[in-house]
Coordinates of C-alpha atoms and ligand atoms in Angstrom, one line a residue:
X224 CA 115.9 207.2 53.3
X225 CA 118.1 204.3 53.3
X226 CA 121.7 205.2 53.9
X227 CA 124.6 203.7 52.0
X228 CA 126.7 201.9 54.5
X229 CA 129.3 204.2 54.8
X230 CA 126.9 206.8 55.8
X231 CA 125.3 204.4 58.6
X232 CA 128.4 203.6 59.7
X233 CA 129.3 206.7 60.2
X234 CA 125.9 207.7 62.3
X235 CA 127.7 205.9 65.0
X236 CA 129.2 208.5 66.3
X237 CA 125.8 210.5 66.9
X238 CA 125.0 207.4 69.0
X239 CA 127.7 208.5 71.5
X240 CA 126.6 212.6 71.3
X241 CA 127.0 215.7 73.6
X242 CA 124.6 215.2 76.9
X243 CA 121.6 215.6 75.1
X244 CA 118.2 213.9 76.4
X245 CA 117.7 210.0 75.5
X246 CA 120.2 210.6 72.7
X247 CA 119.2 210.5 69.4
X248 CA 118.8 206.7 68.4
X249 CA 116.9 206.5 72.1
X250 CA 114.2 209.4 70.8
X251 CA 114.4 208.0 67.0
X252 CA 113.6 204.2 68.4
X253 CA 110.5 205.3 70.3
X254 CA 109.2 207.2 67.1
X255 CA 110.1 203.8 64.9
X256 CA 108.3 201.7 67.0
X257 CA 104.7 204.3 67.2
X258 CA 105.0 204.4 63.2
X259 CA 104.6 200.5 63.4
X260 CA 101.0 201.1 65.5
X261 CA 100.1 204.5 64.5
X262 CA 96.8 203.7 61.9
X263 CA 97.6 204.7 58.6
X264 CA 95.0 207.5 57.8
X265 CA 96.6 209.0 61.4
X266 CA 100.0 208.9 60.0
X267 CA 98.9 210.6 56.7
X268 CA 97.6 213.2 58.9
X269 CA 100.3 213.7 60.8
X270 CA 102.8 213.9 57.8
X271 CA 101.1 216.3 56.5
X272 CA 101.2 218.6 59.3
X273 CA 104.6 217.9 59.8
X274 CA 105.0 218.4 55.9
X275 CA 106.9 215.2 55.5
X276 CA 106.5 213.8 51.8
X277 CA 104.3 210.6 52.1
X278 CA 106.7 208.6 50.4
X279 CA 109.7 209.6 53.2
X280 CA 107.6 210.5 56.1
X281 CA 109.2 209.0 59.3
X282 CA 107.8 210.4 62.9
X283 CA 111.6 209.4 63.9
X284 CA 112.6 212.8 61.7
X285 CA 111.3 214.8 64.1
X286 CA 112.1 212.9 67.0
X287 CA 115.0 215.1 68.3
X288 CA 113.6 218.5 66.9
X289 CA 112.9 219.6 70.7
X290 CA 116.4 218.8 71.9
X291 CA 118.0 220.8 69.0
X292 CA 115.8 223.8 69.7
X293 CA 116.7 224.0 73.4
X294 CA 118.7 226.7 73.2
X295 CA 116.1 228.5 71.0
X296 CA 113.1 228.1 73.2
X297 CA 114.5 228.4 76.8
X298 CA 111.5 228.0 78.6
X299 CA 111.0 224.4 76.9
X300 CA 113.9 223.3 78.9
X301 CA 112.0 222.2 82.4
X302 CA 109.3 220.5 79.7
X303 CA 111.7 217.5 79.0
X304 CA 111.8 216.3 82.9
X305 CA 110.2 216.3 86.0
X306 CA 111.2 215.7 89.8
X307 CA 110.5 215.7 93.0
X308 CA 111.5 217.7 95.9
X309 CA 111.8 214.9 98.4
X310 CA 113.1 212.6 95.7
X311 CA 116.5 210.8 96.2
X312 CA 117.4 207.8 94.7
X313 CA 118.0 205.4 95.5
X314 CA 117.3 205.5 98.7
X315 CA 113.9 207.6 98.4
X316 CA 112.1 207.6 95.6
X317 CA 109.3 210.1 96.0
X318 CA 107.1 210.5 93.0
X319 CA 106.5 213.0 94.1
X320 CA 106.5 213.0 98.1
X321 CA 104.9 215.8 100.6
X322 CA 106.7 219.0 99.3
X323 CA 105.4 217.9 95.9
X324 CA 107.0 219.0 92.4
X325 CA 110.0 221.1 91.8
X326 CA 109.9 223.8 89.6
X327 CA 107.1 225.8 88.0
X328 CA 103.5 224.2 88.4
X329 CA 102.3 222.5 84.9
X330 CA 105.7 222.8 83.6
X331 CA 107.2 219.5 83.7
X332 CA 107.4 216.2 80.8
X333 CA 104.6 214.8 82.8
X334 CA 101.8 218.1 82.0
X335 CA 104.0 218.2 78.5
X336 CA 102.3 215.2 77.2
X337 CA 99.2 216.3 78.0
X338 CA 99.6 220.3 76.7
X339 CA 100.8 219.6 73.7
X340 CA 98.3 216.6 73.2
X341 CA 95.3 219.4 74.0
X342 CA 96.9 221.5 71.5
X343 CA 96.6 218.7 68.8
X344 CA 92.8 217.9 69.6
X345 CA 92.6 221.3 69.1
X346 CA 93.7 221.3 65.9
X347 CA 91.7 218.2 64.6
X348 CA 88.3 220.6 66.1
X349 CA 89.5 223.5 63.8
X350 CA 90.7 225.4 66.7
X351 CA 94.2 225.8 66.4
X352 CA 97.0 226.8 63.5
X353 CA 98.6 224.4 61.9
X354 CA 102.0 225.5 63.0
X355 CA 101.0 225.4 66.2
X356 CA 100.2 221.6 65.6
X357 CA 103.4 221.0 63.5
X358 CA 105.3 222.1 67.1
X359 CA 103.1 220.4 69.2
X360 CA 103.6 217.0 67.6
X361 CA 107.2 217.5 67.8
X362 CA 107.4 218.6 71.1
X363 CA 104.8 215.4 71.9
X364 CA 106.9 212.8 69.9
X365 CA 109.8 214.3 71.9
X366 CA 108.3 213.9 75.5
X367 CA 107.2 210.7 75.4
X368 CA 110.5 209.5 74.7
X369 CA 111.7 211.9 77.7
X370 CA 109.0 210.3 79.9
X371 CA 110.4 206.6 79.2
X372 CA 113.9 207.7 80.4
X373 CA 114.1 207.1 84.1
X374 CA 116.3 209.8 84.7
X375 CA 114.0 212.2 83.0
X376 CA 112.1 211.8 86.3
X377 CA 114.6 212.3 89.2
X378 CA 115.6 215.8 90.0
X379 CA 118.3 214.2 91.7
X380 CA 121.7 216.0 90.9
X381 CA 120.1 216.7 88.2
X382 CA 119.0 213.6 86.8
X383 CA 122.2 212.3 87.4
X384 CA 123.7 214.6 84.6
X385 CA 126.1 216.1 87.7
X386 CA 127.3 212.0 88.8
X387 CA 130.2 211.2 86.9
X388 CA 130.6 207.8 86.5
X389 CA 133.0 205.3 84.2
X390 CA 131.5 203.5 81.4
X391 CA 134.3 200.4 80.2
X392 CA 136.9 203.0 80.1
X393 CA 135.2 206.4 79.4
X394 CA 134.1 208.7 81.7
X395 CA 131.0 210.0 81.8
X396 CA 127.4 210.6 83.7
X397 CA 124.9 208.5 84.9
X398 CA 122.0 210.4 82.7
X399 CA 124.4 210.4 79.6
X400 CA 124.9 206.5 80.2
X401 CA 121.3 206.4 80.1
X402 CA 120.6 208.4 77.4
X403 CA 123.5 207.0 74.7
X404 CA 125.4 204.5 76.1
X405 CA 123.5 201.7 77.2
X406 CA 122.1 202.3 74.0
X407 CA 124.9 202.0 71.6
X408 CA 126.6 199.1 73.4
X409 CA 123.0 197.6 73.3
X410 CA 123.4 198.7 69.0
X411 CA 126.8 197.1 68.6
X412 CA 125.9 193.9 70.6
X413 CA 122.5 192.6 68.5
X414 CA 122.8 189.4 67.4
X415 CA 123.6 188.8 63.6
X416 CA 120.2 187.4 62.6
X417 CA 118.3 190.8 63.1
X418 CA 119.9 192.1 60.2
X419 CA 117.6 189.9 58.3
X420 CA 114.0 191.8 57.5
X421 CA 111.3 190.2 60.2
X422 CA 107.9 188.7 58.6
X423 CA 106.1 191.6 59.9
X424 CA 105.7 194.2 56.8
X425 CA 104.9 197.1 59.4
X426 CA 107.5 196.6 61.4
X427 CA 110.1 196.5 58.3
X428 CA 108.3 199.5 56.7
X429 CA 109.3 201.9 59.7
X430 CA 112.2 200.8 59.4
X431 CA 114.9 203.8 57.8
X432 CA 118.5 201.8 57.2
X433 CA 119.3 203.2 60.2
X434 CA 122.6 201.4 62.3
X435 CA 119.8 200.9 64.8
X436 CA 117.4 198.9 62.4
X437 CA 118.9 195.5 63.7
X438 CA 118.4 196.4 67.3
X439 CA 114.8 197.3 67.0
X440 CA 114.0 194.5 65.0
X441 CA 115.5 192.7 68.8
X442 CA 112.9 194.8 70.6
X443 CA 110.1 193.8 68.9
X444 CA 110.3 190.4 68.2
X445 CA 112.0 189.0 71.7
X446 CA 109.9 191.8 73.7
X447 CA 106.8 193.4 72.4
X448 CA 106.2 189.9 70.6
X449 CA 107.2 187.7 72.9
X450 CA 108.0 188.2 76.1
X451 CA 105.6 191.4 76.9
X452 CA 102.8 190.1 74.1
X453 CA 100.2 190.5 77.5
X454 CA 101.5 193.5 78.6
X455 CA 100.5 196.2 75.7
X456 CA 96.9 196.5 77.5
X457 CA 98.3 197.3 81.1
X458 CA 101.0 199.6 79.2
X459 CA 98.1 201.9 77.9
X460 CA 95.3 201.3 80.5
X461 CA 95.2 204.2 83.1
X462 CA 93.0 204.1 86.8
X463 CA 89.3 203.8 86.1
X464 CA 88.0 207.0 87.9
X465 CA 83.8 206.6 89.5
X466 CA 82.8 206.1 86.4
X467 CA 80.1 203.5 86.4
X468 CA 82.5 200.5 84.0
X469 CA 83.4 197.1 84.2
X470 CA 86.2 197.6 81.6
X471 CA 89.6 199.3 82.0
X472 CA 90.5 202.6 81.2
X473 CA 93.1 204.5 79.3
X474 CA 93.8 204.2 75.7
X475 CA 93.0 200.6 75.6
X476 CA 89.4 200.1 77.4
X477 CA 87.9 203.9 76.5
X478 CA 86.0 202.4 73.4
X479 CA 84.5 199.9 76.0
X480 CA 83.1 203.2 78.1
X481 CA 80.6 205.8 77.6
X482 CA 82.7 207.4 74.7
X483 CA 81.3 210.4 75.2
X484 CA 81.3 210.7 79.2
X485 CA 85.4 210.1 79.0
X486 CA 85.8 212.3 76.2
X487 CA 84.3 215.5 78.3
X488 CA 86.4 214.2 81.5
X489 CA 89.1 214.4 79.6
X490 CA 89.0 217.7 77.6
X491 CA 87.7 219.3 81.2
X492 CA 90.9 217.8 82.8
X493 CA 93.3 218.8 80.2
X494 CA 91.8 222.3 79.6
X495 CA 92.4 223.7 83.4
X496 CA 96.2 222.9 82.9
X497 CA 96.1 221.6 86.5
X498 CA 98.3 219.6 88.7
X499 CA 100.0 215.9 87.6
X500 CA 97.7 213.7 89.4
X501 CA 95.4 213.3 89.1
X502 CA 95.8 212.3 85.7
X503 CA 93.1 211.6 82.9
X504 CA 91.0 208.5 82.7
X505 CA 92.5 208.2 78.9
X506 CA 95.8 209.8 79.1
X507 CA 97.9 209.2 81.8
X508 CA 101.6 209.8 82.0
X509 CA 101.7 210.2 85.8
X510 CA 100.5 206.9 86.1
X511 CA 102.2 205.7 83.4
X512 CA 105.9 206.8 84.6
X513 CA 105.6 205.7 88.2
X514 CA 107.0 202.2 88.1
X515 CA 110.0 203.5 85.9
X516 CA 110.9 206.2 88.0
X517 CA 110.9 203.5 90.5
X518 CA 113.7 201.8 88.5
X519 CA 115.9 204.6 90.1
X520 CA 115.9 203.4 93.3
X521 CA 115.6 199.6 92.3
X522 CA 118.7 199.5 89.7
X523 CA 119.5 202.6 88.0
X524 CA 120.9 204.5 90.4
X525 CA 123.6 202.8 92.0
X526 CA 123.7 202.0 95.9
X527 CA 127.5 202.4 95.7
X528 CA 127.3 205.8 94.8
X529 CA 126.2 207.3 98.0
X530 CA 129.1 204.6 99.7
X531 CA 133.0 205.4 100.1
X532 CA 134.8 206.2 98.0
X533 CA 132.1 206.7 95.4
X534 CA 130.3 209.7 98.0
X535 CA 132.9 211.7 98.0
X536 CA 131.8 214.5 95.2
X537 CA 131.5 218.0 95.1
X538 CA 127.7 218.3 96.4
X539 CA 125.6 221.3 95.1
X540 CA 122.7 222.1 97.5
X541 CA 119.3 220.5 96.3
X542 CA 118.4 224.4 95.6
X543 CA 120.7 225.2 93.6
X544 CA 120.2 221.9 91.9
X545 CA 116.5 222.0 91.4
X546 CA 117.2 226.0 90.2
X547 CA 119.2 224.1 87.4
X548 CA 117.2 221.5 86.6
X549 CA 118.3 219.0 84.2
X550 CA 120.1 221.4 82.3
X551 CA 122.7 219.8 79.8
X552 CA 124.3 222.5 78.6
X553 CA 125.6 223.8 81.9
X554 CA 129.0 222.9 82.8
X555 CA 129.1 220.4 85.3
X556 CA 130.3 221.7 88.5
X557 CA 133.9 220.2 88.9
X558 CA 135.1 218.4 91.4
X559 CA 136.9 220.2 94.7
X560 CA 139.0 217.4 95.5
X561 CA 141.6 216.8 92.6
X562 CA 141.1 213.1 91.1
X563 CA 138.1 210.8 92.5
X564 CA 137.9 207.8 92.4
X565 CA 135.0 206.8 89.7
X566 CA 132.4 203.7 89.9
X567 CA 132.3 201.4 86.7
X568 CA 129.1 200.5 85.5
X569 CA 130.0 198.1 82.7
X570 CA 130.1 195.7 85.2
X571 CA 127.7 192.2 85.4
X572 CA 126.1 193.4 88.0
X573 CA 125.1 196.9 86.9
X574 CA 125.3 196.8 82.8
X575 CA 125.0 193.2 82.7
X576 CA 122.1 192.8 84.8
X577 CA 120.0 196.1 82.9
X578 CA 120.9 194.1 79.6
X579 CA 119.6 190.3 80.8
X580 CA 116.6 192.0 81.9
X581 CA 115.9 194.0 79.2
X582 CA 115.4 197.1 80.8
X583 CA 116.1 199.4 78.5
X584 CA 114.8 197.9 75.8
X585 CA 111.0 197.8 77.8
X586 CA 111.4 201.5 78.2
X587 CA 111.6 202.0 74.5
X588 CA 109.1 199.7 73.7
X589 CA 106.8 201.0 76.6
X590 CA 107.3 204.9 75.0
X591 CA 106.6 203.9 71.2
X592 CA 103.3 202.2 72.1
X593 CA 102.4 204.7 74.2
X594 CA 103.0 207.1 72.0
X595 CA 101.4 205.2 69.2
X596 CA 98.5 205.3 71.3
X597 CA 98.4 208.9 72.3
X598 CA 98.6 209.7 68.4
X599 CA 96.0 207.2 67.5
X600 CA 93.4 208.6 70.1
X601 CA 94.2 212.4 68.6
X602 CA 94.4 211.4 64.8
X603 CA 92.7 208.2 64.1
X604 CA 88.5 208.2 64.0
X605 CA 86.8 205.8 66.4
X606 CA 85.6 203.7 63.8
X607 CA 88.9 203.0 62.4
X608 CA 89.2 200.6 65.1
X609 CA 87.8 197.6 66.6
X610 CA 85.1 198.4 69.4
X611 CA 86.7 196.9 72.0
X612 CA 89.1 194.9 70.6
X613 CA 92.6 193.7 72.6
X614 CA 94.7 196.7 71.7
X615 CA 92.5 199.2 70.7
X616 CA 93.5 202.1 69.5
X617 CA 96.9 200.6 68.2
X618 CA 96.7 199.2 64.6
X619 CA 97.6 195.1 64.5
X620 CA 100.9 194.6 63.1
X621 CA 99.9 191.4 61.0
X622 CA 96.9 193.1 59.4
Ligands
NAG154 C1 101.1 224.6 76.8 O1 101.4 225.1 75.5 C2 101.2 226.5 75.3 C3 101.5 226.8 73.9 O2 102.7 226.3 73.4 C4 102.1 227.3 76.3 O3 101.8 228.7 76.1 C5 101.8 226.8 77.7 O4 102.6 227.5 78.6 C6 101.9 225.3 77.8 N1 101.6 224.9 79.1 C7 102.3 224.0 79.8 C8 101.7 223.6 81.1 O5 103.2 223.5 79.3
NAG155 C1 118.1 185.4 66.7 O1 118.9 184.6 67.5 C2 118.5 184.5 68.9 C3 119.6 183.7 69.6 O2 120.8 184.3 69.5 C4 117.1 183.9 69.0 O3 116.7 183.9 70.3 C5 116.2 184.7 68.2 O4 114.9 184.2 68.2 C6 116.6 184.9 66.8 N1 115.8 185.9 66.1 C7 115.2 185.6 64.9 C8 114.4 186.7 64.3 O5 115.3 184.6 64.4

């Protein structure tokens, strides 16, 4: 649907929302940039199950469905995030260190992915409802946009939802920064020319009239065409486990292997519901989210914090915080200590530095391939691809 102007300028304020996971536009990106890979006999698949009219059927519709049922569905709650127990940015970040996972076993983003991917190949073999796929796609367009938020993967007061912070001159958290912020200055702050269509029909074409069209018009064509063109393959290759290959793994290299050999590790590995690591030769979001739960400790998670005057906060024990998890809707405990001083991150050196090096806008672009790869592996037959071609199982965007 494109929006009359008024409308889209009015969408603004859902840029800026409650505490809610990746925001909206930060969930609804990641789906817009999938829809521009997914192969288009998946995507007829897929809005059907969803029962999205082909003519209006946008993966980004759905894209915050699993934050809006959160209250509904409790237990999905610890589904959206994972951390460690030794994990403590930034001076540690443990992914995850001796004392392994917080929480539940299997019940983090992480085993998420790979659940609700199972449920899906289920579904293509005839073995599962098609309700049950309708919510697992959800739930799976929804996670992999959790997975690509840093934050998701720090249990750290958790996920920095409890580390007030000041952003220009509002006060808020380090995780709603992440989710919303960043990403609506990053909105309002496109250059002019993106509002012009791009010469790529499949990028344009996932495109809704959306107040972040412009923006994700930036992302692809200074990023996933430019600047990380070489990049795709190592974004969807996982560790090659002893299976005799000279090619890589993951969703990239698997037409390159014994098709059938991976297939069975796979379904073996995702059927016991076991631990996060190790992961899948094919599908591997442990891998996959290390180096941006590294950001934590490298740039997201400011230094100063854990510094006078900035230390100086109303400390719950890691317990109590891990009990909590990432839990938006609870109130944030309130400072002890009447008015404390807060650290501004629209600063060059914080804000200004994420922006130059396009941080944020990599995370988005990493989760939408991904994700167009995950759903391309589940939906699209092997044939619909090139054997072995650079970028398998993503569709070419010039084709
Ligand atoms: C996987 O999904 C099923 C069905 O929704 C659920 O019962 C199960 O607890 C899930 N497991 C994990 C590890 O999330
Ligand atoms: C838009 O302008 C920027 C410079 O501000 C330039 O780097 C970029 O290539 C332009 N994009 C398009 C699509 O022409």
């Amino acid at each position: 649907m494109r929006f009359p102007p008024v409308v889209a300028f009015g969408t603004l304020a859902y840029l800026v929302p409650s505490t809610y996971a990746w925001g909206a536009a930060g969930h609804e990106i990641v789906a817009t940039i999938a829809q521009m890979y997914v192969h288009p006999r998946a995507l007829e698949t897929m809005c059907d199950i969803l029962d999205l009219p082909s003519n209006n059927c946008y993966l980004a519709r759905v894209a915050t469905w699993a934050d809006q049922q959160r209250m509904r569905m409790r237990w999905s709650g610890p589904l959206h995030y994972v951390g460690a127990l030794d994990d403590h940015p930034s001076d540690t970040c443990a992914f995850p260190g001796s004392r392994g996972w917080a929480g539940n076993r299997g019940i983090n983003v992480l085993d998420g992915v790979k659940n609700t991917t199972s449920l899906l190949q289920d579904w293509v073999n005839h073995e599962s409802s098609d309700d049950v796929a309708s919510e697992a796609l959800k739930f799976l367009i929804h996670f992999v946009g959790d997975m690509h938020q840093p934050l998701h993967l720090t249990g750290r007061d958790r996920g920095g939802n409890s580390v007030k912070v000041l952003f220009d001159r509002r006060h808020t958290n380090l995780h709603s920064l992440w989710d919303s912020l960043l990403i609506a200055k990053a909105v309002r702050t496109v250059p002019r020319n993106y509002s012009q269509p791009l010469p790529y029909p499949r990028i344009e074409a996932a495109l809704r009239g959306t107040i972040y069209d412009s923006y994700v018009r930036r992302i692809m064509w200074e990023g996933v065409l430019n600047s990380w063109d070489d990049d795709l393959e190592e974004w969807l290759s996982c560790p090659v486990p002893d299976v005799p290959t000279t090619s890589p793994g993951g969703l990239l290299g698997m037409w390159n292997m014994a098709y059938s050999t991976t297939t069975k590790l796979v379904q073996a590995f995702l059927r016991d519901g076991v631990e996060i690591s190790p992961d899948g030769p094919i599908l591997c979001p442990y891998h996959w989210s290390q180096p941006n739960h590294q950001l934590n400790c490298e740039i997201i998670w400011p230094k100063e914090l854990d510094e006078p005057p900035f230390n100086v906060r109303f400390d719950s024990s890691d317990e109590e915080e891990l009990a909590h998890g990432h839990d938006d809707d609870l109130e944030d405990p309130e400072p002890m200590l009447g008015e404390l001083p807060l650290l501004q991150l629209d600063t060059p050196q914080y804000s200004g530095v994420i922006a130059r090096r396009m941080i944020l806008e990599k995370l988005l672009a990493q989760g939408g391939i991904r994700l167009a790869g995950i759903l391309n592996y589940i939906f699209a037959d092997e044939d619909e691809f090139e054997r072995g071609q650079r970028g398998a199982f993503l569709t070419k965007l010039d084709d």
